[in-house]
Every structure is written in C-alpha cells, then in structure tokens.
Short mmCIF file of the C-alpha atoms (twelve columns), coordinates in Angstrom:
data_MODEL
# 
_entry.id   MODEL 
# 
loop_
_atom_site.group_PDB 
_atom_site.id 
_atom_site.type_symbol 
_atom_site.label_atom_id 
_atom_site.label_alt_id 
_atom_site.label_comp_id 
_atom_site.label_asym_id 
_atom_site.label_seq_id 
_atom_site.Cartn_x 
_atom_site.Cartn_y 
_atom_site.Cartn_z 
_atom_site.pdbx_PDB_model_num 
ATOM 1  C CA . MET A 1  143.337 193.234 86.096  1 
ATOM 2  C CA . ARG A 2  145.397 196.385 85.430  1 
ATOM 3  C CA . GLU A 3  142.092 198.382 84.947  1 
ATOM 4  C CA . LYS A 4  140.742 197.147 88.181  1 
ATOM 5  C CA . VAL A 5  143.828 198.285 90.182  1 
ATOM 6  C CA . MET A 6  143.768 201.595 88.301  1 
ATOM 7  C CA . LYS A 7  140.039 202.176 89.521  1 
ATOM 8  C CA . VAL A 8  141.176 201.433 92.926  1 
ATOM 9  C CA . LEU A 9  144.246 203.754 92.896  1 
ATOM 10 C CA . ASP A 10 141.904 206.363 91.599  1 
ATOM 11 C CA . LYS A 11 139.972 206.313 94.717  1 
ATOM 12 C CA . VAL A 12 142.979 206.836 97.090  1 
ATOM 13 C CA . ARG A 13 144.790 209.271 94.773  1 
ATOM 14 C CA . PRO A 14 142.800 212.402 96.009  1 
ATOM 15 C CA . ALA A 15 143.885 211.719 99.539  1 
ATOM 16 C CA . LEU A 16 147.441 211.499 98.575  1 
ATOM 17 C CA . GLN A 17 147.333 214.520 96.311  1 
ATOM 18 C CA . GLY A 18 145.849 216.506 99.277  1 
ATOM 19 C CA . ASP A 19 149.171 215.959 100.914 1 
ATOM 20 C CA . GLY A 20 151.210 216.686 97.871  1 
ATOM 21 C CA . GLY A 21 151.932 213.164 96.796  1 
ATOM 22 C CA . ASP A 22 150.673 210.666 94.285  1 
ATOM 23 C CA . VAL A 23 150.954 206.944 93.343  1 
ATOM 24 C CA . GLU A 24 151.480 205.431 89.881  1 
ATOM 25 C CA . LEU A 25 150.994 201.734 89.035  1 
ATOM 26 C CA . VAL A 26 154.251 200.280 87.744  1 
ATOM 27 C CA . ASP A 27 153.407 196.650 87.109  1 
ATOM 28 C CA . ILE A 28 151.478 193.720 88.337  1 
ATOM 29 C CA . THR A 29 153.542 190.519 88.657  1 
ATOM 30 C CA . ASP A 30 152.486 186.965 87.773  1 
ATOM 31 C CA . LYS A 31 152.273 186.216 91.474  1 
ATOM 32 C CA . GLY A 32 149.667 189.027 92.077  1 
ATOM 33 C CA . ILE A 33 151.820 191.585 93.574  1 
ATOM 34 C CA . VAL A 34 151.055 195.126 92.587  1 
ATOM 35 C CA . GLN A 35 154.032 197.399 92.158  1 
ATOM 36 C CA . VAL A 36 153.515 201.055 92.562  1 
ATOM 37 C CA . ARG A 37 155.688 204.100 92.572  1 
ATOM 38 C CA . LEU A 38 155.018 206.813 95.241  1 
ATOM 39 C CA . THR A 39 155.663 210.279 93.782  1 
ATOM 40 C CA . GLY A 40 155.680 213.905 95.119  1 
ATOM 41 C CA . ALA A 41 155.598 214.426 98.874  1 
ATOM 42 C CA . CYS A 42 155.038 210.676 99.332  1 
ATOM 43 C CA . LYS A 43 158.294 209.821 97.659  1 
ATOM 44 C CA . GLY A 44 160.655 210.574 100.623 1 
ATOM 45 C CA . CYS A 45 157.890 210.677 103.486 1 
ATOM 46 C CA . PRO A 46 158.844 208.724 106.578 1 
ATOM 47 C CA . MET A 47 155.182 207.711 106.725 1 
ATOM 48 C CA . SER A 48 155.079 206.205 103.126 1 
ATOM 49 C CA . GLN A 49 155.352 202.580 104.250 1 
ATOM 50 C CA . MET A 50 152.157 203.182 106.473 1 
ATOM 51 C CA . THR A 51 150.385 204.939 103.724 1 
ATOM 52 C CA . LEU A 52 151.403 201.947 101.383 1 
ATOM 53 C CA . LYS A 53 150.344 199.040 103.653 1 
ATOM 54 C CA . ASN A 54 147.557 200.659 105.703 1 
ATOM 55 C CA . GLY A 55 146.098 202.699 102.857 1 
ATOM 56 C CA . ILE A 56 146.812 201.519 99.470  1 
ATOM 57 C CA . GLU A 57 147.361 197.904 100.018 1 
ATOM 58 C CA . ARG A 58 144.324 197.395 102.391 1 
ATOM 59 C CA . ILE A 59 141.910 198.897 99.916  1 
ATOM 60 C CA . ILE A 60 143.385 196.951 96.933  1 
ATOM 61 C CA . LEU A 61 143.151 193.738 98.738  1 
ATOM 62 C CA . LYS A 62 139.611 194.347 99.880  1 
ATOM 63 C CA . GLU A 63 138.388 195.299 96.442  1 
ATOM 64 C CA . ILE A 64 140.527 192.844 94.293  1 
ATOM 65 C CA . PRO A 65 140.860 189.625 96.313  1 
ATOM 66 C CA . GLU A 66 143.023 187.919 93.588  1 
ATOM 67 C CA . ILE A 67 145.737 190.506 94.429  1 
ATOM 68 C CA . LYS A 68 148.252 189.084 97.020  1 
ATOM 69 C CA . GLY A 69 150.043 192.265 98.138  1 
ATOM 70 C CA . VAL A 70 151.473 195.784 97.159  1 
ATOM 71 C CA . GLU A 71 155.019 196.841 97.037  1 
ATOM 72 C CA . ALA A 72 156.640 200.120 96.335  1 
ATOM 73 C CA . VAL A 73 159.378 200.318 93.695  1 
ATOM 74 C CA . SER A 74 161.680 203.168 92.929  1 
# 
C-alpha cells in the first residue's frame, strides 16, 4: 500500500515543487487514512488545506480506492 501511495504522491509532487513546496508520506493508518506532511512553501500557506483536499486527496482516492482519506500532520 505504501508503495502505491508513494507513486501517487510522485505524480503531484512536481506541481507542489513548482511553487516551492513538497509533500512527504508520514504514515498510513489501519483505518486507511494517509498522513502526509506538507513542507517548504506549502507548510504555512493559507491554501494548503485546499491543496491537500482538492489536489492530493482527490488523486489518491481516485487511484487507490481502499484509502479513505488524507490528513496533514505536523
């Protein structure tokens, strides 16, 4: 499962890096929640929640149906 999530994150990473940010996988819980850490410019950005939900989460849920959600951790 971890490898699948990493492949999806690698797809969204260039867009984040283009704006000076990045995302790293922290954990995948037993309940199917992917925990990520936004770094760089994404870390304190007011739009980070939109990036997380409308970008990262949307793509992960589409490509890996067994994942239930994505949340940011610090």
